[in-house]
Short mmCIF file of C-alpha atoms in Angstrom, two decimals:
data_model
loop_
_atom_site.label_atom_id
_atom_site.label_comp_id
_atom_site.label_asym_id
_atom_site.label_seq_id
_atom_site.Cartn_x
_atom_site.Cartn_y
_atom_site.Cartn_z
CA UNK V 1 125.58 60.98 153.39
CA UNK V 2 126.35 62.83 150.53
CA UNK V 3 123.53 63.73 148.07
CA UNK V 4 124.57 64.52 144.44
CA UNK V 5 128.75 63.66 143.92
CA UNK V 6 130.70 64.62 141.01
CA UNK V 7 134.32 62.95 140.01
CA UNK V 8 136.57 64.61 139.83
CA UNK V 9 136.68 67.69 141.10
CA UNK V 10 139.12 69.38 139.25
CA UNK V 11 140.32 68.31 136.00
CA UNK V 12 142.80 70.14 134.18
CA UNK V 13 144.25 69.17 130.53
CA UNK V 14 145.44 69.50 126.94
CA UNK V 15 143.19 70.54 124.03
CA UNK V 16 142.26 68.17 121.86
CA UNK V 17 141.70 65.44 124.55
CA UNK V 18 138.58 63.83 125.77
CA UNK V 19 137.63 63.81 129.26
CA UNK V 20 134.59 62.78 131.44
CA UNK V 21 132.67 64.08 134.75
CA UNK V 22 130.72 61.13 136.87
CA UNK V 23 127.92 62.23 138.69
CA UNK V 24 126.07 60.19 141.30
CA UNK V 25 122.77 61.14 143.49
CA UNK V 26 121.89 59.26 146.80
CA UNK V 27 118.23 61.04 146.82
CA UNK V 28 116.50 58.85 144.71
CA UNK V 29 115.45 61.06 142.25
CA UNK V 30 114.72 60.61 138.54
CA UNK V 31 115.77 63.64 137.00
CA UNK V 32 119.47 64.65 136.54
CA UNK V 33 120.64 68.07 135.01
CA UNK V 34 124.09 69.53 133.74
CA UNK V 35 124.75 73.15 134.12
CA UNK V 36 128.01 74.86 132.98
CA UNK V 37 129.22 77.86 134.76
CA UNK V 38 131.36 80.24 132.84
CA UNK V 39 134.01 82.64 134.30
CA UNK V 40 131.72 85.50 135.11
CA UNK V 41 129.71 82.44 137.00
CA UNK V 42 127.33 82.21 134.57
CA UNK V 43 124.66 79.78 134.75
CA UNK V 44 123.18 77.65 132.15
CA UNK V 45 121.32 74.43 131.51
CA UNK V 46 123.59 72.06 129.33
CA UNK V 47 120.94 68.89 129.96
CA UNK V 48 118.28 67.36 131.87
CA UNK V 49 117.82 63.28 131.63
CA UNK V 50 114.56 61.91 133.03
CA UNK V 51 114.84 58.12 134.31
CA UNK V 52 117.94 57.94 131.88
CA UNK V 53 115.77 58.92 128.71
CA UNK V 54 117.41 62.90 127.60
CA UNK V 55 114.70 65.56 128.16
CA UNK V 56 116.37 68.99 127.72
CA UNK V 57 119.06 69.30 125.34
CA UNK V 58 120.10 73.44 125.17
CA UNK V 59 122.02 73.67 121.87
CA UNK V 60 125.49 72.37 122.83
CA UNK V 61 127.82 71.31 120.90
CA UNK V 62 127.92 67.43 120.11
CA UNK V 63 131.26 67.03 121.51
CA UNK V 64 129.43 67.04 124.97
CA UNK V 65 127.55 63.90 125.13
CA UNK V 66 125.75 62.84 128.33
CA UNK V 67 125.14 59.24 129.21
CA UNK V 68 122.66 57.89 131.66
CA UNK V 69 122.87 54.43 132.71
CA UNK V 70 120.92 54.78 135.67
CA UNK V 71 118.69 57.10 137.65
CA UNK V 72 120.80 57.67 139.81
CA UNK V 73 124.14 58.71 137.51
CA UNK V 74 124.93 60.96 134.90
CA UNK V 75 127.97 61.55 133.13
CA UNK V 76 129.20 63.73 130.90
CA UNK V 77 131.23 62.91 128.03
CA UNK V 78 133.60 65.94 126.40
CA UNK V 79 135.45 65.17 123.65
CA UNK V 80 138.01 67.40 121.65
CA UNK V 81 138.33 69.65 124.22
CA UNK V 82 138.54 73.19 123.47
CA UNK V 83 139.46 76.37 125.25
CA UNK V 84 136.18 77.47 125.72
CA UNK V 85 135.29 74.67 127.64
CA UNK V 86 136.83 75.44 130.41
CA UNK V 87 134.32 76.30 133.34
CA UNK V 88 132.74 74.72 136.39
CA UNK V 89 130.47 72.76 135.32
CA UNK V 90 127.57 71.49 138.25
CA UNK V 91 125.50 68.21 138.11
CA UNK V 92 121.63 68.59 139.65
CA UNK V 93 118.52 66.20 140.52
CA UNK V 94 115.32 66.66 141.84
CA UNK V 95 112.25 64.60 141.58
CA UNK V 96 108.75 64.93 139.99
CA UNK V 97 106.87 65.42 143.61
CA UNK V 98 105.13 68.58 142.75
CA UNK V 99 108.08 70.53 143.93
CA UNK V 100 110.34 69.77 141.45
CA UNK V 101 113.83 71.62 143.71
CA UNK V 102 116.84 70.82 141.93
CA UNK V 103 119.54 69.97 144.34
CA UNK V 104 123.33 70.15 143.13
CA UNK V 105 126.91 69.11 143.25
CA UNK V 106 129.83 70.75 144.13
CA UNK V 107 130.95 71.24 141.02
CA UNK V 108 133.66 70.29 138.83
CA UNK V 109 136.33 72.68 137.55
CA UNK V 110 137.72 72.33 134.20
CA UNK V 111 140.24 74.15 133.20
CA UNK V 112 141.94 73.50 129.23
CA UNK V 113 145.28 74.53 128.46
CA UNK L 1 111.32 82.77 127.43
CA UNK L 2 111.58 82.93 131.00
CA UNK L 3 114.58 85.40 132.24
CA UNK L 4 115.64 86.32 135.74
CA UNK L 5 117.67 90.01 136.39
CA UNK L 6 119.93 90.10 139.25
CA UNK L 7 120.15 93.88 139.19
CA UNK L 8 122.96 94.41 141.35
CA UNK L 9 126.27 92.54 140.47
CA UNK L 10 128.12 93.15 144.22
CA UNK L 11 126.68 95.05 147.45
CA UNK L 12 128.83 95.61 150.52
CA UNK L 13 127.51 95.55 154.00
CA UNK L 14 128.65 95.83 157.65
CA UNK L 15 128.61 93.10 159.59
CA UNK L 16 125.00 93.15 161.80
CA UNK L 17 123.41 95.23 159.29
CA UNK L 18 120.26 94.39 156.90
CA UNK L 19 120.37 92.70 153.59
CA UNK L 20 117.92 92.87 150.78
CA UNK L 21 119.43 91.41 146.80
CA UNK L 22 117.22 92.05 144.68
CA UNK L 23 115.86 89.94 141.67
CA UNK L 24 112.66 90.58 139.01
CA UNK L 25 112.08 87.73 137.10
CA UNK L 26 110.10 87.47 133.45
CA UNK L 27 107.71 84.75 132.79
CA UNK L 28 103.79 84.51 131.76
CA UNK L 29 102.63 82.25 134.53
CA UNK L 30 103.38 82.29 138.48
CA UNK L 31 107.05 80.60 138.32
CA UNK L 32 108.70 78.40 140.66
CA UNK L 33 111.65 80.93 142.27
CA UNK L 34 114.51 80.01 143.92
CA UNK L 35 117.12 81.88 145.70
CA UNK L 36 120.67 79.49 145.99
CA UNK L 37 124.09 80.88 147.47
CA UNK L 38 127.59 79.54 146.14
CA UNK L 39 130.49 80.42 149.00
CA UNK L 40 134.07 80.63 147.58
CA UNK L 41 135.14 77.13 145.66
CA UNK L 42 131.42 75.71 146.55
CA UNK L 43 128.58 74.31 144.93
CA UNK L 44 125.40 75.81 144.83
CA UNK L 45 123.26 75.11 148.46
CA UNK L 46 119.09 76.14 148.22
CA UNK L 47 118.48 78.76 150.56
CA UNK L 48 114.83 79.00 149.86
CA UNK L 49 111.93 78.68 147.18
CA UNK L 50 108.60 79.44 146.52
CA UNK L 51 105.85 76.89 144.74
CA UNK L 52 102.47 78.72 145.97
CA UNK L 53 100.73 79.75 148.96
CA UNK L 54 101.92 82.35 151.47
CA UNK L 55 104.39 84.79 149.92
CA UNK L 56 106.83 85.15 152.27
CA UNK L 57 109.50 82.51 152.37
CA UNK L 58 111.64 81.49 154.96
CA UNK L 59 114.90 79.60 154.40
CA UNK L 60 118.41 78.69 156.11
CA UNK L 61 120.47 80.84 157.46
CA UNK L 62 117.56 83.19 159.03
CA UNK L 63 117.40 84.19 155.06
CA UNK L 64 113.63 84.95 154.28
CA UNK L 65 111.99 86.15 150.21
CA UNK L 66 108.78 87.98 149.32
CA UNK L 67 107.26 87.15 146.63
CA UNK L 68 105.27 90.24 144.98
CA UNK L 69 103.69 89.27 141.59
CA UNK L 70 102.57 92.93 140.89
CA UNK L 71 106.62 93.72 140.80
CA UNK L 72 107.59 90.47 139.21
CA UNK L 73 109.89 90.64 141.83
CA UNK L 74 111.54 88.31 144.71
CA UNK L 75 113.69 90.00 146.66
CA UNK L 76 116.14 88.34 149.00
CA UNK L 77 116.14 89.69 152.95
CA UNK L 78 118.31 88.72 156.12
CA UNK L 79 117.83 91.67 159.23
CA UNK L 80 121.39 90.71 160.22
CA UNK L 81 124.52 89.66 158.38
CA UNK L 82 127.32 87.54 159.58
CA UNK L 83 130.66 87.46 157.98
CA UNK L 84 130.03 83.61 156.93
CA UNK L 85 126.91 85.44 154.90
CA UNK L 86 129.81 86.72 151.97
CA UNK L 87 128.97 84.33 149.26
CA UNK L 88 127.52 84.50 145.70
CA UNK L 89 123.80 84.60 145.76
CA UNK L 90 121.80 83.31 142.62
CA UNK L 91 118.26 83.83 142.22
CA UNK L 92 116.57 81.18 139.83
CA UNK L 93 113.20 80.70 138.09
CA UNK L 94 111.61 76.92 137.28
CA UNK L 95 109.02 76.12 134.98
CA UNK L 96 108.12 72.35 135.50
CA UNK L 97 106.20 70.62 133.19
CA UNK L 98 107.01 66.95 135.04
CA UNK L 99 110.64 65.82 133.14
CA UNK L 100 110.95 68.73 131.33
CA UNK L 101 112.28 71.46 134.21
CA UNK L 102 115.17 73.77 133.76
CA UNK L 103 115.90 76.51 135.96
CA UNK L 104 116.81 79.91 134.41
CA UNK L 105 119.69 81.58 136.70
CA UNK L 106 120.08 85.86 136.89
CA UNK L 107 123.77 86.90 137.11
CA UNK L 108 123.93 86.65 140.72
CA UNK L 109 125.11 89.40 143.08
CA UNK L 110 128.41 88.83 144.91
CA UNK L 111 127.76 89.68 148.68
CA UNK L 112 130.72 91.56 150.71
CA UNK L 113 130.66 91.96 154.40
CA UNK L 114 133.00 93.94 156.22
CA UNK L 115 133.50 93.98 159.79
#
């Protein structure tokens, strides 16, 4: 009975390569967020997707690229991967009821060597 | 820009004792506020959040928030700590405008319980 499931949850490799996160929501919501969480656990908003159309895009670099193919999945695309990438990063969702609570993964750690 | 301030970065408490963490939060209208605890290796879980009505909050975990517009503030409470309470605590503002939400983190404050 999971809600919101990310893939895999740890992921570590070699600059320079691409890799990609799968996240998956059971809670029938329509909005899906990325958040990246740096090493002093830092959080920020990467991107939001609203019934797979991008909403919220916060100035990151186009290496990441998000893809939505359904309400109910978001993944996140890195390629080229640098050092600076490496973090947690967290998928959300939540729904436009009025209160819009964002409910989230457990996280997928990335670490580049 | 909305902006949340975590003020304290890690409090220690005994075991049984009272908790308050505190967070102030920037924004022109009444926000949406959240307070969401990461344990060790975890994801984030919601402890509690406030939308509008009565200002005091009650979440999991016998954790309960006041919200006091006057002090831009919503301060995080629990009477009595457990050990299981250590965790990262993260207090959060929303602004919705229906598709277009993000939530604006503070710093958090890393709790420490000893026995």
């Amino acid at each position: 009975d999971t809600a919101v499931s990310q893939t895999p949850k740890y992921l570590v490799t070699q600059m320079g390569n691409d890799k990609s996160i799968k996240c998956e929501q059971n809670l029938g919501h329509d909005t899906m967020y990325w958040y990246k969480q740096d090493s002093k656990k830092f959080l920020k908003i990467m991107f939001s997707y609203n019934n797979k159309e991008l909403i919220i895009n916060e100035t990151v670099p186009n290496r990441f690229s998000p893809k939505s193919p359904d309400k109910a999945h978001l993944n996140l695309h890195i390629n080229s991967l640098e050092l600076g990438d490496s973090a947690v990063y967290f998928c959300a969702s939540s729904s436009r009821d009025g209160e819009e609570t964002q409910y989230f993964g457990p996280g997928t750690r990335l670490l580049v060597l | 820009a909305q902006s949340v301030t975590q003020p304290d970065i890690h409090i220690t408490v005994s075991e049984g004792a009272s908790l308050e963490l505190r967070c102030n939060y920037s924004y022109g209208a009444t926000p949406y506020l959240f307070w969401y605890v990461q344990s060790p290796g975890q994801g984030l879980q919601l402890l509690l959040k406030y939308f509008s009505g009565d200002t005091l909050v009650q979440g999991i975990k016998g954790f309960e928030a006041e919200f006091k517009r006057s002090q831009s503030s919503f301060n995080l409470r629990k009477p009595s700590v457990h050990w299981s309470d250590a965790a990262e605590y993260f207090c959060a503002v929303g602004i919705s405008n229906f598709g277009n939400e993000k939530l604006t983190f503070g710093t958090g404050t890393r709790l420490t319980i000893i026995p």
